[in-house]
Short mmCIF file of C-alpha atoms in Angstrom, two decimals:
data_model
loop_
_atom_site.label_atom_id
_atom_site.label_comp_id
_atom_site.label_asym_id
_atom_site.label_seq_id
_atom_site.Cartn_x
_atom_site.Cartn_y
_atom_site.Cartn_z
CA UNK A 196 0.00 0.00 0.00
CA UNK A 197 1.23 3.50 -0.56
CA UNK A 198 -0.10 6.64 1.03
CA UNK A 199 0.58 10.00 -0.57
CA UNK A 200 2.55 12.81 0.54
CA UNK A 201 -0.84 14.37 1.64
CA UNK A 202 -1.63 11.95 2.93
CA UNK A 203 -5.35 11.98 1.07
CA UNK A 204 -4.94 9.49 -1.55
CA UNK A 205 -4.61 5.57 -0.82
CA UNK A 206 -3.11 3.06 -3.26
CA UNK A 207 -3.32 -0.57 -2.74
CA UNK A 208 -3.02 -4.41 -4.35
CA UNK A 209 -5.91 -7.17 -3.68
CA UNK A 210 -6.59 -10.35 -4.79
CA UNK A 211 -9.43 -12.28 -4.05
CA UNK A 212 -7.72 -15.16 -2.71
CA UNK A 213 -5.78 -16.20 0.53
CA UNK A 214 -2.40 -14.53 -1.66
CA UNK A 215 0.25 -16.93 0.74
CA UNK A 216 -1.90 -20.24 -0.06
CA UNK A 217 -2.53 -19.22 -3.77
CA UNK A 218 1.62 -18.61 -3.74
CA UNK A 219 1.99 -21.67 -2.44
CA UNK A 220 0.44 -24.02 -4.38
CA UNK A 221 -0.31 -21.77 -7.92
CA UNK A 222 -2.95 -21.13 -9.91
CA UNK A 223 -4.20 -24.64 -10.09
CA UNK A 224 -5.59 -24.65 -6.70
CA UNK A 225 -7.29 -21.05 -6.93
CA UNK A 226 -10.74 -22.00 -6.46
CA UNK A 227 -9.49 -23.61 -3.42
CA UNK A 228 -7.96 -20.81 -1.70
CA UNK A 229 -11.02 -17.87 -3.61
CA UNK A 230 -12.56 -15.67 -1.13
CA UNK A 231 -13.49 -11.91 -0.77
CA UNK A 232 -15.71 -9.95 -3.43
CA UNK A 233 -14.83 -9.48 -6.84
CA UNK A 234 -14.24 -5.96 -6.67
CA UNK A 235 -14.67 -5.94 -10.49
CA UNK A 236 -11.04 -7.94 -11.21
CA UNK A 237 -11.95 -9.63 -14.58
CA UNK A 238 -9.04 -12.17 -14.90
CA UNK A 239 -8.88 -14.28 -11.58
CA UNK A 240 -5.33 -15.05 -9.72
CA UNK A 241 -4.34 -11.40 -10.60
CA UNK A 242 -3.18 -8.46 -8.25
CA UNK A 243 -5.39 -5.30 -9.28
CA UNK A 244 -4.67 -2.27 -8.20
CA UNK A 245 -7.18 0.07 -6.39
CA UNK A 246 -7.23 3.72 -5.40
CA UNK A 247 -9.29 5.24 -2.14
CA UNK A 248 -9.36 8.99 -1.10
CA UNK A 249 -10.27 10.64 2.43
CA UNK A 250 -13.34 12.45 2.98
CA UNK A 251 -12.85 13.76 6.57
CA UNK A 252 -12.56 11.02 8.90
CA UNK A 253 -13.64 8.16 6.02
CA UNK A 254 -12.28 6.80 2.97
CA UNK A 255 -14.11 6.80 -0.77
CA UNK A 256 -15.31 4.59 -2.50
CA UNK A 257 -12.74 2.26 -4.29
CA UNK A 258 -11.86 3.17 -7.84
CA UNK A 259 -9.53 1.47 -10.37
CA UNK A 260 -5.88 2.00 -10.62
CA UNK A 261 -5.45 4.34 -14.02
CA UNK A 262 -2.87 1.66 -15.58
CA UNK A 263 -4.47 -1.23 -14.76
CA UNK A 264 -3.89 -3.59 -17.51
CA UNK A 265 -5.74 -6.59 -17.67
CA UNK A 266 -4.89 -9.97 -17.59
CA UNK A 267 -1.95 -8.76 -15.80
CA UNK A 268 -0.80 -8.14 -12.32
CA UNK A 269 0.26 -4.65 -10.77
CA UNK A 270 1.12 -3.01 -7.80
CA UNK A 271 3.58 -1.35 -5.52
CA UNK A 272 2.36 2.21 -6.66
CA UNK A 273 4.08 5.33 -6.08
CA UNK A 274 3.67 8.79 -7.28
CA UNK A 275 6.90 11.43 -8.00
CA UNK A 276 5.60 14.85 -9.20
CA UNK A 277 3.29 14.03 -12.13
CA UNK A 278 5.26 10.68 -12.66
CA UNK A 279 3.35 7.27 -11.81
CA UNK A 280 5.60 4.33 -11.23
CA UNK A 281 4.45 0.64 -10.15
CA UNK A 282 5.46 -2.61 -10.86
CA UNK A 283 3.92 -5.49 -13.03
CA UNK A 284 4.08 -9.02 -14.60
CA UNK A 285 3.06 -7.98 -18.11
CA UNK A 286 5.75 -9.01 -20.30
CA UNK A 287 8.90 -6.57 -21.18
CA UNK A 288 12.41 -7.59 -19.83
CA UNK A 289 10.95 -10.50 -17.29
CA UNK A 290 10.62 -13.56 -18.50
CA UNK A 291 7.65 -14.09 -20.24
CA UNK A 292 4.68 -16.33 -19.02
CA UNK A 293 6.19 -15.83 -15.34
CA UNK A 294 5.37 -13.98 -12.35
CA UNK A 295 8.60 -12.41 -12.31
CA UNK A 296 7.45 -8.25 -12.66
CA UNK A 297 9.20 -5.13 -14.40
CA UNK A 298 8.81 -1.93 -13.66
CA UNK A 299 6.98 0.79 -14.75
CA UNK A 300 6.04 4.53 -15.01
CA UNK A 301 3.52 6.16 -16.57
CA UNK A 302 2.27 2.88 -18.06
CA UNK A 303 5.76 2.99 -20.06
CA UNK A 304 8.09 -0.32 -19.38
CA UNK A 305 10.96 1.66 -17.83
CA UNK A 306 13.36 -0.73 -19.75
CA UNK A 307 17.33 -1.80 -18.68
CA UNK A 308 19.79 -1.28 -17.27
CA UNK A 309 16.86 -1.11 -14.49
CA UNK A 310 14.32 -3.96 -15.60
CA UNK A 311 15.98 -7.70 -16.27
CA UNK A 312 15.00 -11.62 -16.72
CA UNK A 313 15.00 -11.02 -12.93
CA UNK A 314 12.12 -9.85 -10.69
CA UNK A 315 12.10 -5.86 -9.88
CA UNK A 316 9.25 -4.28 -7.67
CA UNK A 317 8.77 -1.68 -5.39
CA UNK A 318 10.16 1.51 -6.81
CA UNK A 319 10.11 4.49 -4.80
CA UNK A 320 11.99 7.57 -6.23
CA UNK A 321 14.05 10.50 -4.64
CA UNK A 322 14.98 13.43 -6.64
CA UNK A 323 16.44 11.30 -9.66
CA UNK A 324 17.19 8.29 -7.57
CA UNK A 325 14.94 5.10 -8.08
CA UNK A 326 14.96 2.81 -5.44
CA UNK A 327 13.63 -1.04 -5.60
CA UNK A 328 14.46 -4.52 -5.01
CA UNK A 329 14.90 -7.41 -6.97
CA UNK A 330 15.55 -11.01 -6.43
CA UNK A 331 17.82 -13.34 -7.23
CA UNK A 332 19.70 -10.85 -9.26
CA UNK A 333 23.68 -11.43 -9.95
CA UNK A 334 25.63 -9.10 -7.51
CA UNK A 335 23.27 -9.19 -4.89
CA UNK A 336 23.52 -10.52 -1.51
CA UNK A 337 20.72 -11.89 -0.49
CA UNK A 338 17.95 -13.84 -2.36
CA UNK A 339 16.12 -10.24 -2.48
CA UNK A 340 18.23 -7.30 -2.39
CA UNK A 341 17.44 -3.26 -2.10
CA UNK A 342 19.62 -1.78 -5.48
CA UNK A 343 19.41 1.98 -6.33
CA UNK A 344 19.86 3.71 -9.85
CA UNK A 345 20.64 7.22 -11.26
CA UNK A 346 18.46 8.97 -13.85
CA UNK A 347 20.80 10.30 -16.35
CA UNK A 348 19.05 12.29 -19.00
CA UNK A 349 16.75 10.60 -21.02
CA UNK A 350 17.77 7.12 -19.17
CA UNK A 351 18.72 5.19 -15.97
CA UNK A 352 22.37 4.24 -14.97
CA UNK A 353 23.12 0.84 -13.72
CA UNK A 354 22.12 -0.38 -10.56
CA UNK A 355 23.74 -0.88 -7.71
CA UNK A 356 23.14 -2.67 -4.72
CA UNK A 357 22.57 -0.61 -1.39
CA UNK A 358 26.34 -0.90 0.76
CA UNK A 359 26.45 -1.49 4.40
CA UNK A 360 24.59 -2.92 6.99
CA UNK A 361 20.79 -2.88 4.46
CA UNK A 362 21.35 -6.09 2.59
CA UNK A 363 21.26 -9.47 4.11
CA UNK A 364 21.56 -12.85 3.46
CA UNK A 365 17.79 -12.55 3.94
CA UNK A 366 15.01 -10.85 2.25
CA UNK A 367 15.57 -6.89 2.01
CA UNK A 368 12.75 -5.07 -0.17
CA UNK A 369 10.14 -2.58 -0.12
CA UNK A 370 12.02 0.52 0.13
CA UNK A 371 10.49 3.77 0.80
CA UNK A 372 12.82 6.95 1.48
CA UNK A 373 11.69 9.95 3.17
CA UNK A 374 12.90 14.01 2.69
CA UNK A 375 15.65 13.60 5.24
CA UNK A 376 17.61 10.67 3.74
CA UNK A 377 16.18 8.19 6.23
CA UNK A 378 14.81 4.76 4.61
CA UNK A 379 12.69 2.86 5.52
CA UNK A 380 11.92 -0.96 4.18
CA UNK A 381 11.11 -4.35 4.73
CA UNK A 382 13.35 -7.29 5.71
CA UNK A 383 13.09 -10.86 7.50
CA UNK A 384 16.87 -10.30 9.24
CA UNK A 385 15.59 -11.37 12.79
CA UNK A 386 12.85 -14.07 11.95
CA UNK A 387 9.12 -12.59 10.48
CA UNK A 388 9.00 -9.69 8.14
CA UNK A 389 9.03 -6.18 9.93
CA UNK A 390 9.83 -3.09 9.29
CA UNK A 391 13.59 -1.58 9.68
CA UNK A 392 14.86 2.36 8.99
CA UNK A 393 18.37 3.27 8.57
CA UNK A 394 20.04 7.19 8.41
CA UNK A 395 21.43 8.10 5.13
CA UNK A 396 24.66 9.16 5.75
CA UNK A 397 26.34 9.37 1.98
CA UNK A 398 25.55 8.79 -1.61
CA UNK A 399 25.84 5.07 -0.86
CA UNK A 400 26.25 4.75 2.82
CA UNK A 401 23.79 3.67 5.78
CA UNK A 402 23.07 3.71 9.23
CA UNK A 403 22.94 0.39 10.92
CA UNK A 404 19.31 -0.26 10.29
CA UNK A 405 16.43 -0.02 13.94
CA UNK A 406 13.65 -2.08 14.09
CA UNK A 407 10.46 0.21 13.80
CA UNK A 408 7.19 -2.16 14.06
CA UNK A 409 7.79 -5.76 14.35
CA UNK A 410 4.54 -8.30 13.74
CA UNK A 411 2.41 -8.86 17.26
CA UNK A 412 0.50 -11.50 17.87
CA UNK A 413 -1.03 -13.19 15.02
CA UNK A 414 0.78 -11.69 12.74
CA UNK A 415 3.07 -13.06 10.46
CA UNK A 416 4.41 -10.01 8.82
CA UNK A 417 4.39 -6.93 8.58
CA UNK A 418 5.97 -4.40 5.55
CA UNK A 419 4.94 -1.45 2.08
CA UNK A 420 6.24 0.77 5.01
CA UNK A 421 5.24 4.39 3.38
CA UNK A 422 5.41 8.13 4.78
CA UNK A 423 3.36 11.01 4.48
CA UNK A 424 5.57 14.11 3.48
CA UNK A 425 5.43 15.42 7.40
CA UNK A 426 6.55 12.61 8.56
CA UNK A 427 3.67 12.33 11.24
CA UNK A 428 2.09 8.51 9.48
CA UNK A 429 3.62 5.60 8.62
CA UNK A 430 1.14 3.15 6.60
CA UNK A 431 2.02 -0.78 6.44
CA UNK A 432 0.56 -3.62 5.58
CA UNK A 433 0.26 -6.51 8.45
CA UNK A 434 -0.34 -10.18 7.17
CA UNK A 435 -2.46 -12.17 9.72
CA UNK A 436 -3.23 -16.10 10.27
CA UNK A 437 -6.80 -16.38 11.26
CA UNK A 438 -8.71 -18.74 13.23
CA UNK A 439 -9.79 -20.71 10.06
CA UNK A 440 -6.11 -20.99 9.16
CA UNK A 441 -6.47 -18.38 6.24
CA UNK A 442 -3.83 -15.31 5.86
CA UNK A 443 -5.61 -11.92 5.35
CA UNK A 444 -3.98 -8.91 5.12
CA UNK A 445 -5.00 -5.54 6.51
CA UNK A 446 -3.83 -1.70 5.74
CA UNK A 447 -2.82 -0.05 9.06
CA UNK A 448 -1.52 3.33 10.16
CA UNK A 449 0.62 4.57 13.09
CA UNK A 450 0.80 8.56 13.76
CA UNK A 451 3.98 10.22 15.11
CA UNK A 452 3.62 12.12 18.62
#
């Protein structure tokens, strides 16, 4: 889920299934693992993307995301001036036919050096520094890695992966980097998902990363950390087991004091 700077505008990924169970055991078991309303999604097994605004103290009702692109898969939205980026399985530079996903702006594959065979999601952009992950892509460290490139005129310099103490040998993704240099992301480091920050303190150098919101009870992870521009809410998304053994997943907020 992102939240925008203004915090006014909402954008987020569903699928009407139980999305761990469905990853588990693939399309061929969907019906299985269906639940949740349509929400107008015409190809089933696909993430749609959908777009919510506040009205005082409520939110609107849900409207579809601008590039969504049937039968394919988006998500991890995020907006930079009048630029839309977001991430998705149609096929460009990922292999085709797989779930790997590219990404995006402005419904425009954004192409190498940045896109590859490999899976890339997650942008988030400061000034003209894209941020993502990707997995399983050579020069990493991990088997998903945070990697940052350069816009350089018309195109993007070469990625490279973030130094210091944010990549693992786990999974590091989801980046999200706020005004003052500070990112924040997603890794599983210390057991579940949560969600870590870490000080910018160069072009390419990090603060060890602090723990922010770690999964409570019944939770099984926790991560799409975003920002509004004042820095007063954090949004996340927290994955939950429930008592019928299904995983749901739930938009939450925290506010600053």
């Amino acid at each position: 889920a992102y939240i925008t700077g203004d915090g006014k505008t909402i954008y987020f990924a569903y699928i009407q299934a139980d999305l761990v169970k469905f990853l588990m055991n693939g399309f061929k078991d969907f019906e299985k693992f269906k639940r949740g309303p349509t929400r107008g999604i015409i190809t089933p097994g696909t993430l749609d993307v959908f777009v919510s605004e506040k009205k005082g103290d409520a939110w609107s009702e849900l409207k579809k995301f601008q590039y969504d692109d049937d039968p394919w898969s988006e998500g991890g939205v995020v907006i930079s001036g009048n630029d839309v980026y977001y991430m998705s399985n149609k096929p460009g530079t990922n292999v085709a036919n797989s779930i790997n996903d590219d990404i995006y702006v402005n419904g425009k594959n954004i192409g190498t050096p940045v896109n590859t065979p490999y899976d890339e999601g997650d942008p988030d952009v400061f000034g003209n520094e894209l941020f993502f992950w990707s997995e399983q892509r050579p020069g990493g460290i991990g088997s998903k890695d945070i990697w940052m490139s350069e816009k350089q005129g018309n195109s993007w310099s070469e990625p490279v992966v973030l130094a210091g103490h944010i990549n693992t040998s786990f999974e590091d993704m989801q980046p999200f980097i706020t005004a003052d240099g500070t990112l924040y992301f997603t890794s599983n480091r210390d057991g579940k998902p949560s969600i870590y920050q870490s000080k910018r303190l160069g072009k390419n150098e990090w603060a060890k990363p602090e723990k922010v919101i770690a999964p409570g009870e019944n939770v099984v992870a926790v991560g799409e950390p975003t920002l509004t521009d004042d820095g007063k809410i954090l949004s996340f998304v927290a994955v939950f087991r429930t008592e019928k053994d299904e995983y749901d997943a739930d938009i939450a907020f925290v506010t600053r004091k």
